[in-house]
Amino acid sequence: EVTINYRHGLPVITLMLPTRSERCQFTVKPVVTTVGAFLQDVQREDKGIERAEVFAADGSKVSDATLMEVLLMNDFKLVINSTAYSVSPPVKDKLSSEHATEMEDIKSLVHRLFVALHVEDHQIRKERELLQKLDHLKGELLPLEQMKARIKDSADAKTSRLLWVGLALMSTQGGALAWLTWWVYSWDIMEPVTYFITYGSAMAFYAYFVLTKQDYIYPHAKDRQFLHYFYRKSKKQHFNVEQYNKLKDDLAEAEESLRRLRQPLHLRLPIQEISDKD
């Protein structure tokens, strides 16, 4: 049997603990206490309770987030282990309209005070969670950062070698054309040759645009070749670029959340909300 009595305006729920075989009283604060918190208190009091649930009169389960004030308005069933108790809360005296409005204002004030007093605890707990997440992400990123640095150095070296090879080929071509013009043949013979070489270079640049949809600009071409070497080396070294980018995004998001959490409260509020409060 479960009984409910009101003492000093607070409901006192008395029930039998199954393992200890004794009755125990639980005083709840209906404005701030939830069904889940009440059930946790019951299970902490008797470690032998494996199941504790609350059902409405129609058999539907009551959410743990429901306030006890709402639960005590109607009959309900309390299930402890395999035993179900039918509970009928006593009917409270109806208050006058004016008194009811005052009580609602007091309840709202108490709720706001409760939230305000627990903001700091919530902030400390959230900050601890974010710091643990940051440590975990940094630990996962450390070996990837080291591998990325090695791959980046290798790709930079290959890209630089390719640029120097291109410069060497252009110098060789210029020297060969000069030698053929002044020492072997004359300009009349070499002029069409240089024309077709220039035309062939223009065709090569146009083919680059057709394939890449970008103009042949030296910095862009260098970056494109660097990425080609980087991804090819990453595939050989089994470096997961997508996982690395995801971890970097998660790290940036966690750092931003921690930064916003450590800001003063008035800086975190929107401008409209601050002006409304002022």
Short mmCIF file of C-alpha atoms in Angstrom, two decimals:
data_model
loop_
_atom_site.label_atom_id
_atom_site.label_comp_id
_atom_site.label_asym_id
_atom_site.label_seq_id
_atom_site.Cartn_x
_atom_site.Cartn_y
_atom_site.Cartn_z
CA GLU A 1 0.00 0.00 0.00
CA VAL A 2 1.19 3.47 -0.95
CA THR A 3 -0.22 6.50 0.85
CA ILE A 4 0.17 10.21 0.21
CA ASN A 5 -0.29 12.87 2.89
CA TYR A 6 0.45 16.57 2.89
CA ARG A 7 2.67 18.00 5.63
CA HIS A 8 3.53 21.69 5.68
CA GLY A 9 2.20 21.95 2.14
CA LEU A 10 4.52 19.23 0.75
CA PRO A 11 3.35 15.74 -0.28
CA VAL A 12 4.81 12.84 1.72
CA ILE A 13 4.71 9.49 -0.10
CA THR A 14 4.87 6.43 2.17
CA LEU A 15 5.57 3.02 0.65
CA MET A 16 6.93 -0.42 1.58
CA LEU A 17 10.51 -1.17 0.62
CA PRO A 18 10.50 -4.75 -0.75
CA THR A 19 13.98 -5.86 0.32
CA ARG A 20 14.08 -4.16 3.73
CA SER A 21 10.41 -4.96 4.50
CA GLU A 22 9.82 -1.61 6.13
CA ARG A 23 7.82 1.45 5.28
CA CYS A 24 9.67 4.56 4.20
CA GLN A 25 8.54 8.14 3.72
CA PHE A 26 9.65 10.33 0.82
CA THR A 27 9.00 14.06 0.94
CA VAL A 28 8.94 15.52 -2.56
CA LYS A 29 8.99 19.07 -3.85
CA PRO A 30 6.34 18.92 -6.55
CA VAL A 31 7.40 22.13 -8.28
CA VAL A 32 10.98 21.01 -9.03
CA THR A 33 11.04 17.23 -8.43
CA THR A 34 10.46 14.99 -11.45
CA VAL A 35 9.14 11.45 -11.58
CA GLY A 36 12.58 10.19 -12.56
CA ALA A 37 14.22 11.89 -9.55
CA PHE A 38 11.61 10.39 -7.20
CA LEU A 39 12.17 6.87 -8.59
CA GLN A 40 15.93 7.29 -8.24
CA ASP A 41 15.48 8.25 -4.59
CA VAL A 42 13.42 5.09 -4.04
CA GLN A 43 16.05 2.89 -5.70
CA ARG A 44 18.85 4.50 -3.72
CA GLU A 45 16.97 3.81 -0.51
CA ASP A 46 16.53 0.11 -1.36
CA LYS A 47 19.32 -1.40 -3.48
CA GLY A 48 17.21 -4.50 -4.11
CA ILE A 49 14.79 -2.60 -6.34
CA GLU A 50 15.59 -3.50 -9.94
CA ARG A 51 12.55 -1.92 -11.58
CA ALA A 52 10.66 1.21 -10.62
CA GLU A 53 8.16 2.76 -13.02
CA VAL A 54 5.03 4.91 -12.94
CA PHE A 55 1.99 4.37 -15.15
CA ALA A 56 -1.10 6.49 -15.63
CA ALA A 57 -4.57 5.16 -14.88
CA ASP A 58 -5.05 4.21 -18.55
CA GLY A 59 -1.88 2.08 -18.54
CA SER A 60 0.40 4.49 -20.41
CA LYS A 61 3.88 5.00 -18.99
CA VAL A 62 4.62 8.34 -17.34
CA SER A 63 7.80 10.05 -18.57
CA ASP A 64 10.66 10.51 -16.11
CA ALA A 65 10.71 14.21 -16.98
CA THR A 66 7.14 14.74 -15.72
CA LEU A 67 6.90 16.94 -12.65
CA MET A 68 5.50 15.35 -9.51
CA GLU A 69 3.00 18.20 -9.29
CA VAL A 70 1.42 16.99 -12.54
CA LEU A 71 1.54 13.33 -11.46
CA LEU A 72 -0.23 14.01 -8.17
CA MET A 73 -3.21 15.55 -9.91
CA ASN A 74 -4.63 12.14 -10.90
CA ASP A 75 -4.55 8.49 -9.85
CA PHE A 76 -1.57 6.47 -11.03
CA LYS A 77 0.14 3.09 -10.61
CA LEU A 78 3.56 2.66 -9.04
CA VAL A 79 5.35 -0.54 -10.13
CA ILE A 80 8.23 -1.71 -7.94
CA ASN A 81 9.90 -4.89 -9.20
CA SER A 82 6.93 -7.16 -9.93
CA THR A 83 4.44 -5.45 -7.57
CA ALA A 84 2.00 -2.79 -8.78
CA TYR A 85 0.47 -0.30 -6.35
CA SER A 86 -2.63 1.75 -7.16
CA VAL A 87 -2.16 5.25 -5.76
CA SER A 88 -4.94 7.79 -5.24
CA PRO A 89 -3.55 11.19 -4.25
CA PRO A 90 -5.74 13.16 -1.84
CA VAL A 91 -7.78 15.95 -3.35
CA LYS A 92 -6.41 19.34 -2.41
CA ASP A 93 -8.73 22.16 -1.49
CA LYS A 94 -9.50 24.37 -4.46
CA LEU A 95 -7.98 27.78 -4.14
CA SER A 96 -9.63 31.00 -5.07
CA SER A 97 -8.74 32.58 -8.38
CA GLU A 98 -6.64 35.31 -6.76
CA HIS A 99 -4.86 32.87 -4.45
CA ALA A 100 -4.24 30.48 -7.32
CA THR A 101 -2.63 33.26 -9.34
CA GLU A 102 -0.38 34.14 -6.41
CA MET A 103 0.61 30.49 -6.01
CA GLU A 104 1.46 30.22 -9.70
CA ASP A 105 3.63 33.33 -9.42
CA ILE A 106 5.40 31.87 -6.39
CA LYS A 107 5.95 28.56 -8.17
CA SER A 108 7.37 30.37 -11.19
CA LEU A 109 9.69 32.39 -8.95
CA VAL A 110 10.86 29.26 -7.13
CA HIS A 111 11.55 27.56 -10.45
CA ARG A 112 13.58 30.52 -11.73
CA LEU A 113 15.56 30.66 -8.48
CA PHE A 114 16.25 26.93 -8.70
CA VAL A 115 17.53 27.30 -12.25
CA ALA A 116 19.65 30.35 -11.37
CA LEU A 117 21.25 28.62 -8.40
CA HIS A 118 22.16 25.59 -10.51
CA VAL A 119 23.50 27.48 -13.53
CA GLU A 120 27.04 27.53 -12.12
CA ASP A 121 26.99 23.79 -11.40
CA HIS A 122 25.70 23.11 -14.89
CA GLN A 123 28.39 25.35 -16.39
CA ILE A 124 31.16 23.62 -14.44
CA ARG A 125 29.88 20.18 -15.44
CA LYS A 126 29.56 21.24 -19.09
CA GLU A 127 33.04 22.77 -19.08
CA ARG A 128 34.49 19.56 -17.63
CA GLU A 129 32.77 17.53 -20.35
CA LEU A 130 34.11 19.83 -23.07
CA LEU A 131 37.65 19.67 -21.66
CA GLN A 132 37.49 15.87 -21.61
CA LYS A 133 36.23 15.91 -25.20
CA LEU A 134 39.06 18.24 -26.23
CA ASP A 135 41.66 15.97 -24.63
CA HIS A 136 40.16 12.96 -26.37
CA LEU A 137 40.09 14.68 -29.77
CA LYS A 138 43.65 15.97 -29.39
CA GLY A 139 44.81 12.48 -28.46
CA GLU A 140 43.22 11.07 -31.63
CA LEU A 141 44.59 13.91 -33.77
CA LEU A 142 48.19 13.71 -32.55
CA PRO A 143 49.27 10.64 -34.60
CA LEU A 144 47.30 11.92 -37.59
CA GLU A 145 48.99 15.31 -37.36
CA GLN A 146 52.40 13.67 -37.31
CA MET A 147 51.55 11.51 -40.33
CA LYS A 148 50.09 14.51 -42.15
CA ALA A 149 53.27 16.53 -41.53
CA ARG A 150 55.40 13.76 -43.07
CA ILE A 151 53.09 13.45 -46.10
CA LYS A 152 53.00 17.23 -46.52
CA ASP A 153 56.79 17.49 -46.49
CA SER A 154 57.03 14.74 -49.12
CA ALA A 155 54.38 16.40 -51.32
CA ASP A 156 56.12 19.80 -50.97
CA ALA A 157 59.44 18.28 -52.00
CA LYS A 158 57.95 16.58 -55.08
CA THR A 159 56.10 19.74 -56.10
CA SER A 160 59.27 21.82 -55.77
CA ARG A 161 61.23 19.29 -57.84
CA LEU A 162 58.54 19.40 -60.52
CA LEU A 163 58.75 23.21 -60.66
CA TRP A 164 62.53 23.11 -61.02
CA VAL A 165 62.26 20.45 -63.70
CA GLY A 166 59.81 22.67 -65.60
CA LEU A 167 62.23 25.60 -65.33
CA ALA A 168 65.09 23.40 -66.55
CA LEU A 169 63.07 22.19 -69.54
CA MET A 170 62.06 25.75 -70.49
CA SER A 171 65.70 26.87 -70.22
CA THR A 172 66.82 23.93 -72.35
CA GLN A 173 64.17 24.70 -74.94
CA GLY A 174 65.19 28.38 -75.09
CA GLY A 175 68.86 27.47 -75.42
CA ALA A 176 68.14 24.91 -78.17
CA LEU A 177 66.07 27.42 -80.15
CA ALA A 178 68.81 30.06 -79.81
CA TRP A 179 71.48 27.59 -80.92
CA LEU A 180 69.44 26.49 -83.94
CA THR A 181 68.65 30.11 -84.86
CA TRP A 182 72.13 31.67 -84.71
CA TRP A 183 74.52 28.77 -85.25
CA VAL A 184 72.76 26.06 -87.28
CA TYR A 185 69.90 27.65 -89.23
CA SER A 186 68.62 31.17 -89.75
CA TRP A 187 65.61 33.01 -88.31
CA ASP A 188 63.69 32.51 -91.54
CA ILE A 189 63.78 28.74 -90.96
CA MET A 190 63.22 28.80 -87.18
CA GLU A 191 60.36 31.34 -87.18
CA PRO A 192 57.66 28.78 -88.17
CA VAL A 193 59.13 26.32 -85.66
CA THR A 194 58.76 28.80 -82.79
CA TYR A 195 55.26 29.65 -84.02
CA PHE A 196 54.11 26.04 -83.80
CA ILE A 197 55.82 25.64 -80.40
CA THR A 198 53.88 28.70 -79.15
CA TYR A 199 50.66 27.40 -80.67
CA GLY A 200 51.23 23.98 -79.08
CA SER A 201 51.74 25.64 -75.66
CA ALA A 202 48.46 27.53 -76.09
CA MET A 203 46.69 24.25 -76.92
CA ALA A 204 48.21 22.66 -73.79
CA PHE A 205 46.92 25.54 -71.61
CA TYR A 206 43.48 25.28 -73.18
CA ALA A 207 43.44 21.51 -72.58
CA TYR A 208 44.30 22.24 -68.92
CA PHE A 209 41.26 24.55 -68.72
CA VAL A 210 39.00 21.94 -70.34
CA LEU A 211 40.09 19.25 -67.89
CA THR A 212 40.23 21.30 -64.68
CA LYS A 213 37.74 24.13 -65.43
CA GLN A 214 40.40 26.57 -64.17
CA ASP A 215 42.75 29.00 -65.82
CA TYR A 216 46.40 28.03 -65.87
CA ILE A 217 47.63 30.28 -63.06
CA TYR A 218 50.96 29.24 -61.61
CA PRO A 219 49.98 29.33 -57.87
CA HIS A 220 46.75 27.41 -58.58
CA ALA A 221 48.57 24.87 -60.73
CA LYS A 222 51.18 24.41 -57.99
CA ASP A 223 48.46 23.86 -55.34
CA ARG A 224 46.67 21.39 -57.60
CA GLN A 225 49.84 19.39 -58.15
CA PHE A 226 50.57 19.48 -54.41
CA LEU A 227 47.11 18.04 -53.65
CA HIS A 228 47.66 15.35 -56.27
CA TYR A 229 50.89 14.24 -54.60
CA PHE A 230 49.38 14.61 -51.12
CA TYR A 231 46.34 12.39 -51.78
CA ARG A 232 48.40 9.81 -53.63
CA LYS A 233 50.88 9.62 -50.74
CA SER A 234 47.99 9.54 -48.22
CA LYS A 235 46.51 6.52 -49.97
CA LYS A 236 49.84 4.70 -49.81
CA GLN A 237 50.34 5.59 -46.13
CA HIS A 238 46.68 4.71 -45.26
CA PHE A 239 46.06 8.25 -44.04
CA ASN A 240 42.27 8.81 -43.74
CA VAL A 241 41.77 12.40 -44.88
CA GLU A 242 38.01 12.37 -44.20
CA GLN A 243 38.50 11.18 -40.63
CA TYR A 244 41.19 13.82 -40.08
CA ASN A 245 38.93 16.60 -41.40
CA LYS A 246 36.03 15.40 -39.23
CA LEU A 247 38.21 15.38 -36.11
CA LYS A 248 39.44 18.89 -36.92
CA ASP A 249 35.86 20.11 -37.33
CA ASP A 250 34.82 18.48 -34.04
CA LEU A 251 37.82 20.04 -32.29
CA ALA A 252 37.01 23.50 -33.65
CA GLU A 253 33.36 23.10 -32.62
CA ALA A 254 34.33 22.00 -29.10
CA GLU A 255 36.77 24.90 -28.73
CA GLU A 256 34.11 27.35 -29.89
CA SER A 257 31.58 25.88 -27.43
CA LEU A 258 34.12 26.15 -24.60
CA ARG A 259 34.91 29.75 -25.56
CA ARG A 260 31.22 30.69 -25.56
CA LEU A 261 30.69 28.86 -22.26
CA ARG A 262 33.45 30.83 -20.58
CA GLN A 263 32.04 34.15 -21.78
CA PRO A 264 30.00 36.25 -19.34
CA LEU A 265 26.29 35.52 -19.55
CA HIS A 266 25.36 38.95 -20.94
CA LEU A 267 27.76 38.46 -23.85
CA ARG A 268 26.12 35.13 -24.76
CA LEU A 269 22.60 36.60 -24.93
CA PRO A 270 21.29 37.96 -28.23
CA ILE A 271 21.16 41.75 -28.53
CA GLN A 272 17.34 41.73 -28.83
CA GLU A 273 16.99 39.69 -25.63
CA ILE A 274 19.31 42.06 -23.72
CA SER A 275 17.38 45.11 -24.89
CA ASP A 276 14.07 43.48 -23.91
CA LYS A 277 15.39 42.78 -20.41
CA ASP A 278 16.71 46.31 -20.06
#
